[in-house]
Structures are given as structure tokens and as C-alpha cells.
Coordinates of C-alpha atoms and ligand atoms in Angstrom, one line a residue:
M1 CA 98.5 38.3 97.2
A2 CA 95.3 40.2 96.7
V3 CA 95.9 42.1 99.8
N4 CA 99.4 43.0 98.7
R5 CA 98.1 44.2 95.4
L6 CA 95.4 46.3 97.0
F7 CA 98.1 47.8 99.3
L8 CA 100.2 48.6 96.3
L9 CA 97.3 50.2 94.5
L10 CA 96.5 52.3 97.6
V11 CA 100.1 53.5 97.8
I12 CA 100.1 54.5 94.1
A13 CA 96.7 56.2 94.5
F14 CA 98.0 58.1 97.6
E15 CA 101.1 59.2 95.8
L16 CA 99.2 60.4 92.8
C17 CA 96.9 62.5 95.1
A18 CA 99.9 63.9 97.0
N19 CA 101.6 64.9 93.7
Q20 CA 98.4 66.5 92.4
Q21 CA 98.2 68.7 95.5
S22 CA 101.7 70.0 95.4
K23 CA 102.1 70.2 91.6
A24 CA 102.4 73.8 90.4
E25 CA 100.7 74.8 87.2
V26 CA 102.6 77.2 85.0
V27 CA 100.3 80.1 84.3
R28 CA 103.0 81.9 82.3
R29 CA 106.3 80.3 81.5
L30 CA 109.4 82.3 82.0
E31 CA 109.6 84.7 79.0
K32 CA 110.0 88.2 77.8
P33 CA 106.9 90.4 77.2
A34 CA 105.0 89.7 74.0
L35 CA 104.2 93.5 73.8
Q36 CA 107.4 95.4 73.3
T37 CA 108.4 99.0 72.6
L38 CA 110.9 99.3 69.9
A39 CA 111.1 103.1 69.6
L40 CA 109.5 106.3 71.0
S41 CA 110.1 109.7 69.6
A42 CA 108.9 113.3 70.2
S43 CA 108.5 115.9 67.6
P44 CA 106.9 119.2 68.4
I45 CA 104.8 120.5 65.5
N46 CA 104.1 124.0 66.5
D47 CA 103.3 126.1 69.6
T48 CA 100.0 124.2 70.3
L49 CA 100.4 120.8 68.8
S50 CA 102.9 118.1 69.8
A51 CA 103.5 114.7 68.2
R52 CA 104.7 111.5 69.6
T53 CA 105.5 108.3 67.7
G54 CA 105.8 104.9 69.0
V55 CA 106.9 101.7 67.3
F56 CA 105.7 98.5 69.0
I57 CA 105.6 94.8 68.5
G58 CA 102.6 92.8 69.5
P59 CA 100.3 89.9 68.5
S60 CA 97.8 90.5 65.7
D61 CA 94.9 91.1 68.2
T62 CA 96.8 94.1 69.8
Q63 CA 94.4 97.0 70.5
I64 CA 95.5 100.6 71.1
Q65 CA 93.9 103.5 72.8
F66 CA 95.1 107.1 73.2
S67 CA 93.6 109.8 75.4
G68 CA 95.1 112.7 73.3
Q69 CA 93.9 114.4 70.2
S70 CA 94.6 112.0 67.3
M71 CA 96.1 108.6 66.7
K72 CA 97.2 107.0 63.4
I73 CA 98.2 103.4 63.4
N74 CA 100.3 101.8 60.7
K75 CA 100.6 98.0 60.6
E76 CA 103.9 96.8 59.3
E77 CA 105.4 93.4 58.7
N78 CA 106.2 90.9 61.4
D79 CA 103.8 92.1 64.1
V80 CA 105.4 95.6 64.1
F81 CA 103.1 98.6 64.2
S82 CA 103.8 102.2 64.5
V83 CA 101.5 104.8 66.1
R84 CA 101.6 108.5 65.6
L85 CA 99.9 110.5 68.2
T86 CA 99.2 114.2 68.6
T87 CA 98.1 116.1 71.6
T88 CA 97.4 119.8 72.1
E89 CA 98.3 119.7 75.7
F90 CA 102.0 120.0 76.2
N91 CA 102.2 122.3 79.1
L92 CA 103.1 121.3 82.6
E93 CA 99.5 120.8 83.7
A94 CA 99.2 118.1 81.0
N95 CA 101.6 116.1 82.9
S96 CA 99.1 115.5 85.7
P97 CA 98.0 111.9 85.8
F98 CA 95.6 110.8 83.1
G99 CA 95.9 114.0 81.1
S100 CA 95.8 113.7 77.3
R101 CA 99.0 111.7 77.1
M102 CA 98.2 108.1 78.0
L103 CA 98.7 105.4 75.5
K104 CA 97.2 102.0 76.2
I105 CA 98.2 98.9 74.3
K106 CA 96.6 95.5 75.0
S107 CA 96.6 92.0 73.6
N108 CA 93.9 89.6 74.9
S109 CA 95.7 86.6 73.4
A110 CA 98.9 87.4 75.2
K111 CA 97.0 88.5 78.3
E112 CA 99.3 91.6 78.4
A113 CA 98.8 95.3 78.4
M114 CA 101.1 98.3 78.5
R115 CA 100.4 101.8 79.5
I116 CA 102.8 104.6 78.6
L117 CA 102.3 108.0 80.2
F118 CA 104.2 110.4 77.9
N119 CA 106.3 113.2 79.3
L120 CA 105.0 116.1 77.2
N121 CA 107.9 118.4 78.1
S122 CA 110.6 116.4 76.4
N123 CA 112.3 117.9 73.4
A124 CA 112.5 116.3 70.0
R125 CA 114.3 113.1 70.3
R126 CA 114.2 109.4 69.7
E127 CA 114.8 106.5 72.0
T128 CA 115.3 102.9 71.0
K129 CA 116.5 101.2 74.1
F130 CA 113.8 99.8 76.5
H131 CA 115.3 97.5 79.1
L132 CA 111.8 96.2 80.0
N133 CA 111.8 94.2 76.8
N134 CA 114.5 92.0 78.3
C135 CA 112.6 91.3 81.6
K136 CA 111.5 87.7 81.9
I137 CA 108.4 87.0 84.0
E138 CA 107.1 83.6 85.1
I139 CA 103.9 82.9 87.1
E140 CA 103.0 79.6 88.8
K141 CA 99.7 78.6 90.4
R142 CA 99.2 76.0 93.1
E143 CA 96.1 74.7 94.7
N144 CA 96.6 74.1 98.4
G145 CA 93.4 73.0 100.1
T146 CA 91.1 75.9 100.0
Q147 CA 93.9 78.3 99.1
T148 CA 95.2 79.2 95.7
E149 CA 98.8 80.3 95.7
Y150 CA 100.4 82.3 92.9
K151 CA 104.1 82.8 92.7
A152 CA 105.8 85.2 90.3
R153 CA 109.5 85.1 89.4
V154 CA 111.2 87.9 87.6
E155 CA 114.6 87.9 85.9
N156 CA 116.6 90.7 84.2
C157 CA 114.5 93.4 85.7
A158 CA 116.3 94.7 88.8
D159 CA 115.1 97.2 91.3
E160 CA 118.5 98.9 90.8
D161 CA 117.5 99.5 87.2
G162 CA 114.4 101.4 88.4
F163 CA 111.8 98.6 88.0
E164 CA 109.0 97.9 90.5
K165 CA 107.2 94.6 90.4
Y166 CA 104.1 93.6 92.2
F167 CA 100.7 91.8 92.0
V168 CA 97.7 94.0 91.9
L169 CA 94.2 92.8 93.0
D170 CA 90.9 94.6 93.2
L171 CA 88.7 93.2 95.9
N172 CA 85.0 94.0 95.5
F173 CA 83.0 93.7 98.7
K174 CA 79.3 92.7 99.1
S175 CA 78.7 96.2 100.4
G176 CA 79.7 97.7 97.0
D177 CA 83.0 98.9 98.4
A178 CA 86.2 98.1 96.6
S179 CA 89.9 98.0 97.6
Q180 CA 92.9 97.7 95.5
I181 CA 95.9 95.9 97.1
Y182 CA 99.4 95.2 95.8
S183 CA 102.4 93.3 97.0
L184 CA 104.5 94.9 99.7
D185 CA 107.5 93.8 101.7
L186 CA 106.2 91.4 104.3
N187 CA 108.6 92.7 106.9
G188 CA 108.4 96.4 105.8
P189 CA 106.5 99.2 107.6
D190 CA 103.9 99.6 104.9
I191 CA 102.5 96.1 105.2
Q192 CA 100.0 97.2 107.7
R193 CA 98.1 99.0 105.0
V194 CA 97.1 95.7 103.3
S195 CA 97.4 93.2 106.1
K196 CA 93.8 93.6 107.1
Y197 CA 92.9 91.9 103.8
F198 CA 95.3 89.0 104.3
K199 CA 92.4 86.8 105.5
Y200 CA 91.1 87.0 101.9
A201 CA 94.2 87.7 99.8
K202 CA 97.8 87.9 101.0
T203 CA 100.2 89.5 98.5
Y204 CA 103.8 90.1 99.5
Y205 CA 107.5 89.7 98.8
T206 CA 110.4 89.3 101.2
S207 CA 113.9 90.7 101.0
T208 CA 115.4 87.2 101.5
E209 CA 113.9 85.9 98.3
R210 CA 114.9 88.2 95.5
D211 CA 112.5 88.9 92.7
T212 CA 109.9 86.5 93.9
Y213 CA 106.3 87.6 94.6
Y214 CA 103.4 85.8 96.2
T215 CA 99.6 86.1 96.3
I216 CA 97.6 83.6 98.4
L217 CA 93.9 83.6 97.9
N218 CA 91.8 82.1 100.7
N219 CA 88.9 80.9 98.7
S220 CA 86.7 79.8 101.6
A221 CA 87.0 83.3 103.2
L222 CA 86.3 85.0 99.9
E223 CA 83.3 82.9 99.3
A224 CA 82.0 83.2 102.9
D225 CA 82.0 87.0 102.7
E226 CA 81.0 87.2 99.0
I227 CA 84.1 89.0 97.9
T228 CA 84.9 88.9 94.2
I229 CA 88.3 89.6 92.7
T230 CA 88.5 91.6 89.6
N231 CA 91.5 92.9 87.8
F232 CA 94.2 90.4 89.1
H233 CA 97.5 91.1 87.4
F234 CA 101.2 91.2 87.8
T235 CA 102.9 94.5 87.0
V236 CA 106.4 95.6 86.1
S237 CA 106.6 99.4 86.1
S238 CA 109.3 101.9 85.5
K239 CA 109.2 105.6 86.3
S240 CA 111.6 108.0 84.7
N241 CA 113.3 110.9 86.4
P242 CA 110.4 112.5 88.4
S243 CA 111.5 116.0 87.7
L244 CA 109.0 118.2 85.9
F245 CA 111.7 119.4 83.6
S246 CA 113.0 115.9 82.8
D247 CA 113.7 115.3 79.1
D248 CA 112.7 111.6 79.2
L249 CA 110.1 110.6 76.7
Y250 CA 107.8 108.9 79.2
S251 CA 107.1 109.6 82.8
T252 CA 105.7 106.2 83.7
Y253 CA 105.6 102.9 81.9
Y254 CA 103.6 99.9 83.0
W255 CA 103.6 96.4 81.7
N256 CA 100.8 94.1 83.0
Y257 CA 100.1 90.4 82.8
Y258 CA 96.5 89.5 83.5
I259 CA 95.9 86.3 85.4
Ligands
LIG301 C1 99.6 123.8 64.4 O1 99.6 122.8 63.5 C2 98.2 122.3 63.3 C3 98.4 121.0 62.3 O2 99.2 121.3 61.3 C4 97.4 123.4 62.7 O3 96.0 122.9 62.5 C5 97.4 124.5 63.7 O4 96.6 125.6 63.2 C6 98.8 125.0 64.0 N1 98.7 126.0 65.1 C7 99.5 127.1 65.0 C8 99.4 128.0 66.2 O5 100.3 127.3 64.1
LIG302 C1 99.5 75.1 102.2 O1 98.7 75.8 103.2 C2 99.1 75.6 104.5 C3 98.1 76.4 105.4 O2 98.1 77.8 105.2 C4 100.6 76.1 104.7 O3 101.0 75.9 106.1 C5 101.5 75.3 103.8 O4 102.8 75.8 103.9 C6 101.0 75.5 102.3 N1 101.8 74.6 101.5 C7 102.5 75.1 100.5 C8 103.2 74.0 99.7 O5 102.5 76.3 100.2
LIG303 C1 90.9 81.3 105.5 O1 89.6 81.7 105.9 C2 89.0 81.0 106.9 C3 87.6 81.5 107.1 O2 86.8 81.2 106.0 C4 89.8 81.1 108.2 O3 89.3 80.3 109.2 C5 91.3 80.7 107.9 O4 92.1 81.0 109.0 C6 91.8 81.5 106.7 N1 93.1 81.0 106.4 C7 94.2 81.7 106.4 C8 95.5 81.0 106.1 O5 94.2 82.9 106.7

């Protein structure tokens, strides 16, 4: 009897261990962004000054930064806030990356951030439809031996609608060098650019599994070579019409979830 009981206990213990190993932890449950854009508008003031207004929703710890001339934030009810921005640069050169037209919004409690790069050439207008608000993002984490595997799933956020989705990781090497890698098609021609880092961190997607993205960290290899990972996030980005003379209100729009 005692032997039978011991056997039963061993079986239970073994199954518990096996379950533990394969059980995925939900890092972020399938849901829409906590940071959302409700409206953007452009209103030129005069020949040298241009204004942009944004209305957003976000948790109470939401922080905002703007690289342009001035920013005025108005907190309204129900986590809605509006931001009025002015910038003196609204010529074509100002549309170079990181000119004075980048708005950054971040919530540490939601682990989310948005970056909006305004198109300063757009005429006075207002936009209230932002499809990214309907995207749903889920992230799971699974420990597998010395590997940590992350899987992101996205719904309502199709490539056909202009969205790009990928994990981003900054690898910092012992030598002081750093490399940024992001998920690429495992069977595509560009994968060679990042495959030399696969030993440490493999991030990819495949065409057979739609809207599913993976990152696999090899913890023993990372530790052995003293590589640290900073800035690990999942991004959904949307670029508007790339034409310099486009009338879109933004030229690029990023939503990040920090892991
Ligand atoms: C544009 O408007 C700003 C703010 O009202 C003002 O300070 C500036 O002098 C104006 N510039 C011109 C060229 O009218
Ligand atoms: C765990 O890692 C091994 C070795 O890389 C791999 O063959 C296996 O498919 C992984 N298991 C899961 C559930 O991902
Ligand atoms: C993980 O790194 C170790 C070296 O620390 C290596 O032997 C192993 O092959 C790597 N695993 C994968 C799946 O690349």
C-alpha cells in the first residue's frame, strides 16, 4: 500500500512539474491599448507658428513630452486630456526625423507609450478615427529550460490596414557596443541581418501563423557573454502616406508595450 501511495505521489509531483514547465504566463491579456488618441487637429496660426491639438485618453500617471516650442495640457474628466502644441518649424525640413514635431505619451502603470510624429505640412483639419485604438494585443511568456519564450498575438490590426507589428530589443554587449533587433519574417531575405544574434535572442514571425510574433531569449548564452537586454517592447506602428506633400496629420505613429 505504502509503495502504491508513494508511486501515486510521484506521479502527481511529476505532473505538477510538467505543467509548471509548459504553462504560459499572461504578461498582457488580449486587450486594446490603454493609451488612445481620440482626436488630432492642425491649425496654422500665422506664417511662422503652427499649432496642433491632440485629445487622448490614458491612466492618471500618463506623462507627455513634446519636442516643439510649447505645450499646454488640459486634464478633463474620465482620463481624457487634451494637449495643445505649437511649433515654429513647419517647413519641409522640419519633417526630417526627430525635428520639433514629436509628441511622446507614456504611462508606467499601463506599461505603454505612444509616439506621434506630426506631419507639419498638413492643412487645418481634424481627424477623429484612429484604427489603432481597436487593435488588441496579447503577450504570453513561457519558461522553457534556460530559454524564456515570448509570444505576441494581435487582432484587428491587419498589415493590409497599414500596421506593422514587431518586438524590439536592445542588446548591450560587454564591449559597450549595442544592437537593436526587431522581429522579421523567419523565411524572408532580411532575416540574415538579425540571425547572428539568434544565439542570444531570436525574434521572428512566419507567414503561416498570421499576426503571431515570437522572441526567444537564451538566458545561458546571454549570461555567459554578459549581454544585457534593455528596452524590450512590442510595437504596433502605422505610417501615413509617405509623400512629402501628404495632408495626413501624422507621418508616423507608434504604440509600444514595455515588457
Ligand atoms: C505669430 O503668432 C505668434 C503668437 O501669436 C506671435 O508671437 C508672432 O509674432 C506671430 N508672427 C508673425 C510673423 O505674425
Ligand atoms: C523548448 O525548447 C526546446 C529547445 O530549444 C525546443 O525544442 C522546444 O520546442 C521548446 N518547447 C516549447 C514548448 O516551446
Ligand atoms: C543557448 O546558448 C548555449 C550557450 O550558452 C548554446 O549551447 C545553445 O545552443 C543555445 N541554444 C539555442 C537554442 O540557440
